[in-house]
Structure formats: C-alpha cells, structure tokens
PDB file of C-alpha atoms in Angstrom:
ATOM      1  CA  MET O   1     143.653 294.504 102.458  1.00  0.00           C
ATOM      2  CA  LYS O   2     145.940 293.717  99.536  1.00  0.00           C
ATOM      3  CA  ASN O   3     144.834 290.208  98.618  1.00  0.00           C
ATOM      4  CA  ILE O   4     141.150 290.214  99.577  1.00  0.00           C
ATOM      5  CA  THR O   5     138.218 292.559  99.021  1.00  0.00           C
ATOM      6  CA  LEU O   6     135.261 292.981 101.361  1.00  0.00           C
ATOM      7  CA  GLU O   7     131.834 294.516 100.888  1.00  0.00           C
ATOM      8  CA  LYS O   8     129.156 294.609 103.588  1.00  0.00           C
ATOM      9  CA  GLY O   9     125.472 295.398 103.331  1.00  0.00           C
ATOM     10  CA  ASN O  10     122.063 294.074 104.360  1.00  0.00           C
ATOM     11  CA  HIS O  11     123.684 291.853 107.027  1.00  0.00           C
ATOM     12  CA  ILE O  12     125.798 290.084 104.359  1.00  0.00           C
ATOM     13  CA  ALA O  13     129.596 290.183 104.070  1.00  0.00           C
ATOM     14  CA  ASN O  14     130.921 289.515 100.569  1.00  0.00           C
ATOM     15  CA  ILE O  15     134.552 288.351 100.468  1.00  0.00           C
ATOM     16  CA  ARG O  16     136.534 287.970  97.239  1.00  0.00           C
ATOM     17  CA  PHE O  17     139.999 286.507  96.915  1.00  0.00           C
ATOM     18  CA  ASN O  18     141.827 289.020  94.739  1.00  0.00           C
ATOM     19  CA  ARG O  19     144.945 287.409  93.295  1.00  0.00           C
ATOM     20  CA  PRO O  20     143.552 286.496  89.867  1.00  0.00           C
ATOM     21  CA  ASP O  21     147.000 286.487  88.218  1.00  0.00           C
ATOM     22  CA  VAL O  22     147.864 283.333  90.229  1.00  0.00           C
ATOM     23  CA  LEU O  23     144.327 281.899  90.320  1.00  0.00           C
ATOM     24  CA  ASN O  24     143.944 283.191  93.897  1.00  0.00           C
ATOM     25  CA  ALA O  25     146.673 280.876  95.172  1.00  0.00           C
ATOM     26  CA  LEU O  26     147.187 281.203  98.911  1.00  0.00           C
ATOM     27  CA  SER O  27     150.293 283.003 100.185  1.00  0.00           C
ATOM     28  CA  LEU O  28     151.143 283.741 103.813  1.00  0.00           C
ATOM     29  CA  ASP O  29     150.016 287.370 103.515  1.00  0.00           C
ATOM     30  CA  MET O  30     146.684 286.321 102.010  1.00  0.00           C
ATOM     31  CA  ALA O  31     146.171 283.657 104.676  1.00  0.00           C
ATOM     32  CA  ILE O  32     146.806 286.173 107.462  1.00  0.00           C
ATOM     33  CA  GLU O  33     144.384 288.658 105.899  1.00  0.00           C
ATOM     34  CA  LEU O  34     141.650 286.036 105.591  1.00  0.00           C
ATOM     35  CA  ARG O  35     142.209 284.670 109.104  1.00  0.00           C
ATOM     36  CA  ASP O  36     141.987 288.105 110.691  1.00  0.00           C
ATOM     37  CA  LEU O  37     138.968 289.019 108.582  1.00  0.00           C
ATOM     38  CA  MET O  38     137.038 285.918 109.637  1.00  0.00           C
ATOM     39  CA  VAL O  39     137.694 286.718 113.307  1.00  0.00           C
ATOM     40  CA  ASN O  40     136.445 290.273 112.804  1.00  0.00           C
ATOM     41  CA  LEU O  41     133.322 289.150 110.942  1.00  0.00           C
ATOM     42  CA  GLU O  42     132.473 286.655 113.671  1.00  0.00           C
ATOM     43  CA  ASP O  43     132.432 289.540 116.159  1.00  0.00           C
ATOM     44  CA  ASP O  44     130.568 291.925 113.836  1.00  0.00           C
ATOM     45  CA  SER O  45     126.935 291.977 114.987  1.00  0.00           C
ATOM     46  CA  SER O  46     125.850 293.654 111.739  1.00  0.00           C
ATOM     47  CA  VAL O  47     126.856 290.565 109.733  1.00  0.00           C
ATOM     48  CA  ARG O  48     124.626 287.483 109.747  1.00  0.00           C
ATOM     49  CA  CYS O  49     125.961 285.640 106.687  1.00  0.00           C
ATOM     50  CA  ILE O  50     129.234 285.472 104.744  1.00  0.00           C
ATOM     51  CA  ILE O  51     129.767 284.785 101.037  1.00  0.00           C
ATOM     52  CA  MET O  52     133.227 283.868  99.743  1.00  0.00           C
ATOM     53  CA  GLY O  53     134.351 283.701  96.127  1.00  0.00           C
ATOM     54  CA  GLY O  54     137.335 284.314  93.886  1.00  0.00           C
ATOM     55  CA  GLU O  55     138.066 286.977  91.297  1.00  0.00           C
ATOM     56  CA  GLY O  56     139.181 285.957  87.821  1.00  0.00           C
ATOM     57  CA  ARG O  57     139.166 282.439  86.403  1.00  0.00           C
ATOM     58  CA  ALA O  58     139.171 280.386  89.611  1.00  0.00           C
ATOM     59  CA  PHE O  59     137.943 280.106  93.182  1.00  0.00           C
ATOM     60  CA  MET O  60     141.359 279.062  94.504  1.00  0.00           C
ATOM     61  CA  ALA O  61     144.057 276.919  92.921  1.00  0.00           C
ATOM     62  CA  GLY O  62     145.629 275.888  96.231  1.00  0.00           C
ATOM     63  CA  GLY O  63     148.810 277.221  97.778  1.00  0.00           C
ATOM     64  CA  ASP O  64     151.091 279.659  95.975  1.00  0.00           C
ATOM     65  CA  LEU O  65     153.702 277.263  94.572  1.00  0.00           C
ATOM     66  CA  GLY O  66     155.876 280.108  93.293  1.00  0.00           C
ATOM     67  CA  TYR O  67     155.948 281.561  96.799  1.00  0.00           C
ATOM     68  CA  PHE O  68     156.837 278.154  98.216  1.00  0.00           C
ATOM     69  CA  TYR O  69     159.687 277.710  95.730  1.00  0.00           C
ATOM     70  CA  LYS O  70     161.132 281.117  96.536  1.00  0.00           C
ATOM     71  CA  ASN O  71     161.301 279.960 100.156  1.00  0.00           C
ATOM     72  CA  ILE O  72     162.536 276.429  99.402  1.00  0.00           C
ATOM     73  CA  GLU O  73     165.646 276.838 101.575  1.00  0.00           C
ATOM     74  CA  ASN O  74     163.493 277.335 104.674  1.00  0.00           C
ATOM     75  CA  ILE O  75     160.364 275.608 103.378  1.00  0.00           C
ATOM     76  CA  GLU O  76     159.551 273.824 106.632  1.00  0.00           C
ATOM     77  CA  GLU O  77     159.278 277.093 108.542  1.00  0.00           C
ATOM     78  CA  THR O  78     157.399 278.736 105.668  1.00  0.00           C
ATOM     79  CA  LEU O  79     154.848 275.941 105.433  1.00  0.00           C
ATOM     80  CA  ASP O  80     154.426 275.818 109.192  1.00  0.00           C
ATOM     81  CA  GLN O  81     153.356 279.465 109.055  1.00  0.00           C
ATOM     82  CA  VAL O  82     151.189 279.198 105.929  1.00  0.00           C
ATOM     83  CA  ILE O  83     149.440 275.940 106.793  1.00  0.00           C
ATOM     84  CA  GLY O  84     149.071 276.886 110.447  1.00  0.00           C
ATOM     85  CA  THR O  85     147.342 280.131 109.472  1.00  0.00           C
ATOM     86  CA  TYR O  86     145.275 278.376 106.803  1.00  0.00           C
ATOM     87  CA  HIS O  87     144.070 275.818 109.336  1.00  0.00           C
ATOM     88  CA  GLN O  88     143.016 278.610 111.688  1.00  0.00           C
ATOM     89  CA  ILE O  89     140.796 279.857 108.845  1.00  0.00           C
ATOM     90  CA  ILE O  90     139.185 276.425 108.411  1.00  0.00           C
ATOM     91  CA  ILE O  91     138.524 276.152 112.146  1.00  0.00           C
ATOM     92  CA  SER O  92     137.117 279.688 112.264  1.00  0.00           C
ATOM     93  CA  ILE O  93     134.701 279.027 109.386  1.00  0.00           C
ATOM     94  CA  THR O  94     133.575 275.729 110.888  1.00  0.00           C
ATOM     95  CA  ASN O  95     133.150 276.982 114.444  1.00  0.00           C
ATOM     96  CA  MET O  96     131.636 280.400 113.758  1.00  0.00           C
ATOM     97  CA  ARG O  97     127.912 280.624 114.360  1.00  0.00           C
ATOM     98  CA  LYS O  98     127.241 282.486 111.117  1.00  0.00           C
ATOM     99  CA  PRO O  99     126.547 280.551 107.916  1.00  0.00           C
ATOM    100  CA  VAL O 100     129.241 280.715 105.253  1.00  0.00           C
ATOM    101  CA  ILE O 101     128.353 280.357 101.570  1.00  0.00           C
ATOM    102  CA  ASN O 102     131.181 279.415  99.224  1.00  0.00           C
ATOM    103  CA  MET O 103     130.727 280.437  95.608  1.00  0.00           C
ATOM    104  CA  VAL O 104     133.136 278.344  93.507  1.00  0.00           C
ATOM    105  CA  HIS O 105     134.108 278.375  89.851  1.00  0.00           C
ATOM    106  CA  GLY O 106     136.991 277.245  87.690  1.00  0.00           C
ATOM    107  CA  ALA O 107     139.810 275.531  89.565  1.00  0.00           C
ATOM    108  CA  ILE O 108     139.203 274.381  93.128  1.00  0.00           C
ATOM    109  CA  ALA O 109     142.492 272.661  93.829  1.00  0.00           C
ATOM    110  CA  GLY O 110     144.759 271.796  96.725  1.00  0.00           C
ATOM    111  CA  GLY O 111     143.977 274.054  99.662  1.00  0.00           C
ATOM    112  CA  GLY O 112     141.053 275.478  97.733  1.00  0.00           C
ATOM    113  CA  ILE O 113     139.200 272.208  98.292  1.00  0.00           C
ATOM    114  CA  GLY O 114     139.464 272.348 102.074  1.00  0.00           C
ATOM    115  CA  LEU O 115     138.347 275.965 102.041  1.00  0.00           C
ATOM    116  CA  ALA O 116     135.410 275.231  99.726  1.00  0.00           C
ATOM    117  CA  LEU O 117     134.233 272.233 101.740  1.00  0.00           C
ATOM    118  CA  SER O 118     134.447 274.079 105.070  1.00  0.00           C
ATOM    119  CA  GLY O 119     131.525 276.281 104.025  1.00  0.00           C
ATOM    120  CA  ASP O 120     127.952 275.529 105.013  1.00  0.00           C
ATOM    121  CA  TYR O 121     126.487 275.958 101.524  1.00  0.00           C
ATOM    122  CA  VAL O 122     128.327 275.716  98.205  1.00  0.00           C
ATOM    123  CA  VAL O 123     127.186 277.288  94.943  1.00  0.00           C
ATOM    124  CA  ALA O 124     129.192 275.892  92.020  1.00  0.00           C
ATOM    125  CA  ALA O 125     129.532 277.228  88.499  1.00  0.00           C
ATOM    126  CA  GLU O 126     129.184 274.730  85.670  1.00  0.00           C
ATOM    127  CA  ASN O 127     132.901 275.123  84.889  1.00  0.00           C
ATOM    128  CA  SER O 128     134.023 274.114  88.396  1.00  0.00           C
ATOM    129  CA  VAL O 129     136.692 271.414  88.623  1.00  0.00           C
ATOM    130  CA  PHE O 130     137.830 269.908  91.935  1.00  0.00           C
ATOM    131  CA  ASN O 131     141.323 268.381  92.060  1.00  0.00           C
ATOM    132  CA  MET O 132     143.252 267.506  95.203  1.00  0.00           C
ATOM    133  CA  ALA O 133     146.580 267.776  93.292  1.00  0.00           C
ATOM    134  CA  TYR O 134     148.761 267.341  96.386  1.00  0.00           C
ATOM    135  CA  THR O 135     150.592 264.157  95.387  1.00  0.00           C
ATOM    136  CA  ALA O 136     151.268 265.712  91.967  1.00  0.00           C
ATOM    137  CA  ILE O 137     153.782 268.008  93.687  1.00  0.00           C
ATOM    138  CA  GLY O 138     155.059 265.402  96.138  1.00  0.00           C
ATOM    139  CA  THR O 139     153.122 266.193  99.288  1.00  0.00           C
ATOM    140  CA  SER O 140     150.059 265.077 101.225  1.00  0.00           C
ATOM    141  CA  PRO O 141     146.760 266.963 101.723  1.00  0.00           C
ATOM    142  CA  ASP O 142     145.955 269.653 104.265  1.00  0.00           C
ATOM    143  CA  GLY O 143     143.103 272.028 105.037  1.00  0.00           C
ATOM    144  CA  GLY O 144     140.903 269.354 106.558  1.00  0.00           C
ATOM    145  CA  SER O 145     140.250 267.784 103.158  1.00  0.00           C
ATOM    146  CA  THR O 146     141.099 264.280 104.396  1.00  0.00           C
ATOM    147  CA  TYR O 147     138.685 264.836 107.293  1.00  0.00           C
ATOM    148  CA  LEU O 148     135.810 266.337 105.326  1.00  0.00           C
ATOM    149  CA  LEU O 149     135.966 264.355 102.076  1.00  0.00           C
ATOM    150  CA  PRO O 150     135.377 260.852 103.531  1.00  0.00           C
ATOM    151  CA  ARG O 151     132.384 262.213 105.446  1.00  0.00           C
ATOM    152  CA  LEU O 152     130.921 263.740 102.289  1.00  0.00           C
ATOM    153  CA  VAL O 153     131.770 261.266  99.531  1.00  0.00           C
ATOM    154  CA  GLY O 154     132.871 258.110 101.373  1.00  0.00           C
ATOM    155  CA  ARG O 155     136.294 256.514 101.795  1.00  0.00           C
ATOM    156  CA  ARG O 156     136.566 255.039  98.287  1.00  0.00           C
ATOM    157  CA  VAL O 157     136.017 258.264  96.353  1.00  0.00           C
ATOM    158  CA  ALA O 158     138.110 260.228  98.857  1.00  0.00           C
ATOM    159  CA  MET O 159     140.996 257.798  98.323  1.00  0.00           C
ATOM    160  CA  GLU O 160     140.683 258.125  94.558  1.00  0.00           C
ATOM    161  CA  MET O 161     140.737 261.907  94.765  1.00  0.00           C
ATOM    162  CA  ALA O 162     143.684 261.999  97.174  1.00  0.00           C
ATOM    163  CA  LEU O 163     145.867 259.269  95.652  1.00  0.00           C
ATOM    164  CA  LEU O 164     145.105 259.619  91.944  1.00  0.00           C
ATOM    165  CA  ASN O 165     144.151 263.305  91.819  1.00  0.00           C
ATOM    166  CA  ARG O 166     140.954 262.387  90.042  1.00  0.00           C
ATOM    167  CA  GLU O 167     139.187 265.488  88.755  1.00  0.00           C
ATOM    168  CA  ILE O 168     135.588 266.001  89.803  1.00  0.00           C
ATOM    169  CA  ASN O 169     133.490 268.251  87.584  1.00  0.00           C
ATOM    170  CA  ALA O 170     130.515 270.285  88.761  1.00  0.00           C
ATOM    171  CA  ALA O 171     127.874 267.724  87.799  1.00  0.00           C
ATOM    172  CA  GLU O 172     129.639 264.938  89.676  1.00  0.00           C
ATOM    173  CA  ALA O 173     130.347 267.223  92.623  1.00  0.00           C
ATOM    174  CA  LEU O 174     126.609 267.801  92.895  1.00  0.00           C
ATOM    175  CA  ARG O 175     125.879 264.077  92.699  1.00  0.00           C
ATOM    176  CA  LEU O 176     128.498 263.305  95.356  1.00  0.00           C
ATOM    177  CA  GLY O 177     127.270 266.008  97.726  1.00  0.00           C
ATOM    178  CA  LEU O 178     130.323 268.267  97.486  1.00  0.00           C
ATOM    179  CA  VAL O 179     128.133 271.193  96.422  1.00  0.00           C
ATOM    180  CA  ASN O 180     124.503 272.214  96.945  1.00  0.00           C
ATOM    181  CA  VAL O 181     123.665 273.625  93.534  1.00  0.00           C
ATOM    182  CA  VAL O 182     125.229 274.031  90.080  1.00  0.00           C
ATOM    183  CA  VAL O 183     124.452 277.107  87.970  1.00  0.00           C
ATOM    184  CA  LYS O 184     125.894 279.011  85.034  1.00  0.00           C
ATOM    185  CA  GLU O 185     128.935 281.036  86.053  1.00  0.00           C
ATOM    186  CA  GLU O 186     127.139 284.304  85.392  1.00  0.00           C
ATOM    187  CA  ASP O 187     124.376 283.233  87.801  1.00  0.00           C
ATOM    188  CA  CYS O 188     126.653 282.380  90.743  1.00  0.00           C
ATOM    189  CA  VAL O 189     126.500 285.768  92.448  1.00  0.00           C
ATOM    190  CA  ALA O 190     122.720 286.068  92.176  1.00  0.00           C
ATOM    191  CA  THR O 191     122.242 282.505  93.442  1.00  0.00           C
ATOM    192  CA  ALA O 192     124.558 282.976  96.421  1.00  0.00           C
ATOM    193  CA  ASN O 193     122.944 286.301  97.287  1.00  0.00           C
ATOM    194  CA  LYS O 194     119.473 284.762  97.144  1.00  0.00           C
ATOM    195  CA  VAL O 195     120.488 282.070  99.635  1.00  0.00           C
ATOM    196  CA  ALA O 196     122.183 284.652 101.865  1.00  0.00           C
ATOM    197  CA  GLU O 197     119.149 286.938 101.800  1.00  0.00           C
ATOM    198  CA  LYS O 198     116.996 284.062 103.016  1.00  0.00           C
ATOM    199  CA  LEU O 199     119.448 283.198 105.783  1.00  0.00           C
ATOM    200  CA  VAL O 200     119.720 286.745 107.142  1.00  0.00           C
ATOM    201  CA  LEU O 201     115.945 286.860 107.579  1.00  0.00           C
ATOM    202  CA  GLY O 202     116.146 283.861 109.905  1.00  0.00           C
ATOM    203  CA  PRO O 203     116.796 283.826 113.665  1.00  0.00           C
ATOM    204  CA  PRO O 204     120.580 284.286 114.087  1.00  0.00           C
ATOM    205  CA  HIS O 205     120.909 282.392 117.366  1.00  0.00           C
ATOM    206  CA  ALA O 206     118.845 279.413 116.202  1.00  0.00           C
ATOM    207  CA  ILE O 207     120.722 279.228 112.891  1.00  0.00           C
ATOM    208  CA  GLY O 208     124.013 279.260 114.774  1.00  0.00           C
ATOM    209  CA  GLU O 209     122.839 276.470 117.064  1.00  0.00           C
ATOM    210  CA  ALA O 210     121.613 274.394 114.108  1.00  0.00           C
ATOM    211  CA  LYS O 211     125.006 274.733 112.410  1.00  0.00           C
ATOM    212  CA  SER O 212     126.774 273.803 115.634  1.00  0.00           C
ATOM    213  CA  LEU O 213     124.589 270.742 116.186  1.00  0.00           C
ATOM    214  CA  ILE O 214     125.183 269.345 112.720  1.00  0.00           C
ATOM    215  CA  ASN O 215     128.941 269.850 112.994  1.00  0.00           C
ATOM    216  CA  GLN O 216     129.031 268.314 116.475  1.00  0.00           C
ATOM    217  CA  SER O 217     127.026 265.307 115.301  1.00  0.00           C
ATOM    218  CA  LEU O 218     130.112 264.155 113.377  1.00  0.00           C
ATOM    219  CA  GLU O 219     131.908 263.711 116.689  1.00  0.00           C
ATOM    220  CA  SER O 220     129.045 262.703 119.000  1.00  0.00           C
ATOM    221  CA  ASP O 221     129.730 259.620 121.092  1.00  0.00           C
ATOM    222  CA  SER O 222     126.161 258.377 120.796  1.00  0.00           C
ATOM    223  CA  LEU O 223     122.651 259.266 119.722  1.00  0.00           C
ATOM    224  CA  ASP O 224     121.706 259.577 123.389  1.00  0.00           C
ATOM    225  CA  SER O 225     124.353 262.237 124.094  1.00  0.00           C
ATOM    226  CA  HIS O 226     123.417 264.142 120.955  1.00  0.00           C
ATOM    227  CA  LEU O 227     119.723 264.058 121.853  1.00  0.00           C
ATOM    228  CA  ASN O 228     120.594 265.628 125.198  1.00  0.00           C
ATOM    229  CA  LEU O 229     122.584 268.319 123.406  1.00  0.00           C
ATOM    230  CA  GLU O 230     119.651 269.003 121.066  1.00  0.00           C
ATOM    231  CA  LYS O 231     117.319 269.382 124.047  1.00  0.00           C
ATOM    232  CA  LYS O 232     119.695 271.780 125.778  1.00  0.00           C
ATOM    233  CA  LYS O 233     120.077 273.979 122.701  1.00  0.00           C
ATOM    234  CA  PHE O 234     116.332 273.917 121.888  1.00  0.00           C
ATOM    235  CA  ILE O 235     115.530 275.134 125.406  1.00  0.00           C
ATOM    236  CA  GLY O 236     118.253 277.768 125.111  1.00  0.00           C
ATOM    237  CA  CYS O 237     116.721 279.053 121.871  1.00  0.00           C
ATOM    238  CA  ALA O 238     113.297 279.132 123.525  1.00  0.00           C
ATOM    239  CA  GLY O 239     114.672 281.645 126.009  1.00  0.00           C
ATOM    240  CA  MET O 240     115.389 284.119 123.215  1.00  0.00           C
ATOM    241  CA  ALA O 241     113.075 286.821 121.904  1.00  0.00           C
ATOM    242  CA  ASP O 242     113.086 285.242 118.432  1.00  0.00           C
ATOM    243  CA  PHE O 243     111.296 282.134 119.722  1.00  0.00           C
ATOM    244  CA  ARG O 244     108.401 284.223 121.025  1.00  0.00           C
ATOM    245  CA  GLU O 245     108.386 286.159 117.744  1.00  0.00           C
ATOM    246  CA  GLY O 246     108.332 282.926 115.746  1.00  0.00           C
ATOM    247  CA  LEU O 247     105.380 281.571 117.713  1.00  0.00           C
ATOM    248  CA  GLU O 248     103.426 284.816 117.501  1.00  0.00           C
ATOM    249  CA  ALA O 249     104.085 285.150 113.766  1.00  0.00           C
ATOM    250  CA  PHE O 250     102.877 281.593 113.179  1.00  0.00           C
ATOM    251  CA  LEU O 251      99.712 282.077 115.221  1.00  0.00           C
ATOM    252  CA  GLU O 252      99.021 285.476 113.658  1.00  0.00           C
ATOM    253  CA  LYS O 253      99.698 284.109 110.149  1.00  0.00           C
ATOM    254  CA  ARG O 254     102.379 286.689 109.302  1.00  0.00           C
ATOM    255  CA  LYS O 255     106.067 286.661 108.454  1.00  0.00           C
ATOM    256  CA  PRO O 256     108.336 286.775 111.519  1.00  0.00           C
ATOM    257  CA  ASN O 257     110.726 289.637 112.182  1.00  0.00           C
ATOM    258  CA  PHE O 258     113.733 287.984 113.787  1.00  0.00           C
ATOM    259  CA  THR O 259     116.155 290.403 115.454  1.00  0.00           C
ATOM    260  CA  GLY O 260     118.609 288.183 117.309  1.00  0.00           C
ATOM    261  CA  SER O 261     117.813 289.972 120.560  1.00  0.00           C
ATOM    262  CA  GLU O 262     118.527 288.066 123.773  1.00  0.00           C
ATOM    263  CA  LYS O 263     115.586 289.702 125.531  1.00  0.00           C
ATOM    264  CA  LYS O 264     112.625 287.359 125.777  1.00  0.00           C
TER     265      LYS O 264
END
C-alpha cells in the first residue's frame, strides 16, 4: 500500500495513515486502500482489534483539497467516488464486529472527524484539535459527522461545530464525550496498545455482539424490541465455547482463556 502502513501481531492490526506531507488528507487512492484493508481485516480471523492513527503532525486533516482542485472541472464525479468510498469505510468500521481504536493527535478536521468518531474507543493526544471546517471551503459535512455528533455532544454543540467551525481542543473533547482518554502525544501508542491488549483477551463473539447492540440501540424502535434483541444475542453467546470457559474460570477463580471457538 502506498498511502497506508499495516503491522499485525498478537491479534492486533496497527494501521497508520502515511501521507504526512499533506497531514494525511484523504485522496481517492488512500480511501480505496483503507476501504479494502478494512474488509480484509474483518475477514482475518487472526485479528481481534484494530488501531488506527496518523503519521506526522496530524491524525487526518480531512479531504485532500489540492487533489480536489486539480479535478475541479469534473469535481462532482471525483467527489462521488471519494465520498462514496469514504462512506464505505465508515460503514465498515461501524458494522464490523471487531473493536476499532482511533489514536488521534494534531488536526482532526473535515473527514477526519467522521473517521475518528466512527471508532469504538478514542485515545487523544493533548495537542488534538477537532474542527469540522466544511463551511470554510463552501461545502457541507460528510462522513457521518452530522449523524454521530448530535448523538455524542447534543444538537446545540453539533450546530456550533458545523456552522461556525468552532474548534474543540482535547480537554473539551473529553468533557463532551468525543474521546475516551487524553494523554501526552508520546504516550498515545502505549495507551492504545494497552486498551487493545485488554480487548484481545476478551471473548471475540461476545465483544462483537456488545458493539452491535450499542450501535443498534441508536435506531431501536423501543426498549421492548431492544430487550428482545439483547435476550437473543445473550442466548446466542451462551451457545459458544467462551461462555462455558467464562463460567468455569469464574467458578475456579482463574483467568479465562477465550478462544472465539464456536464449539460449546
């Protein structure tokens, strides 16, 4: 891959956006690489958790505006390809059963916000700055940011961020619930790895179901229907080998060894 690096080990996939000269701005080639990679990692049974971050001074400063300008004469077709691919990435991250940890620092702007918020756990460096920035270049948001932001920070703050491009620093992002933890930039990798190492020791199927339930709760018609879904998934997990292992480990007062095996 030209625009992204990947390292795998100990059931963890480490992804880094590798266009530091443009603050990891998203081009069509980069979007295609990331989309295809996420599909492959979802199917990779050796991977239980994914960490994403950016090389250089930023996580991601949105779309590649220079690339867009070079294609200004056919910008509608260009954006249809870029945004369409980018949205496939957001859907893949949200729907995949593996937890995704986003490790952000520096600029998280434009499309970088949607990508950051789509993760299941966000580690932020103290120098992180969130800025929607869309209206500053004469366009409206994408990447699911107008879907996710109101659910995380409420309509008022979401409006302020989208209409006025209000910058949100790391401390405020933590207070608003945009991120899980704020650390020094040099501690981001160790912090993300520590969370990932804990996740990969858990039961893969149950973790996937828990992620799915929380995401589906945003669209549930009622508490009653969601309770029925919880019951169905709980019983499904109980049919897996990891449920028996969890019970036996608890009763035997030892740490469980979850394998993800479907055999009971």
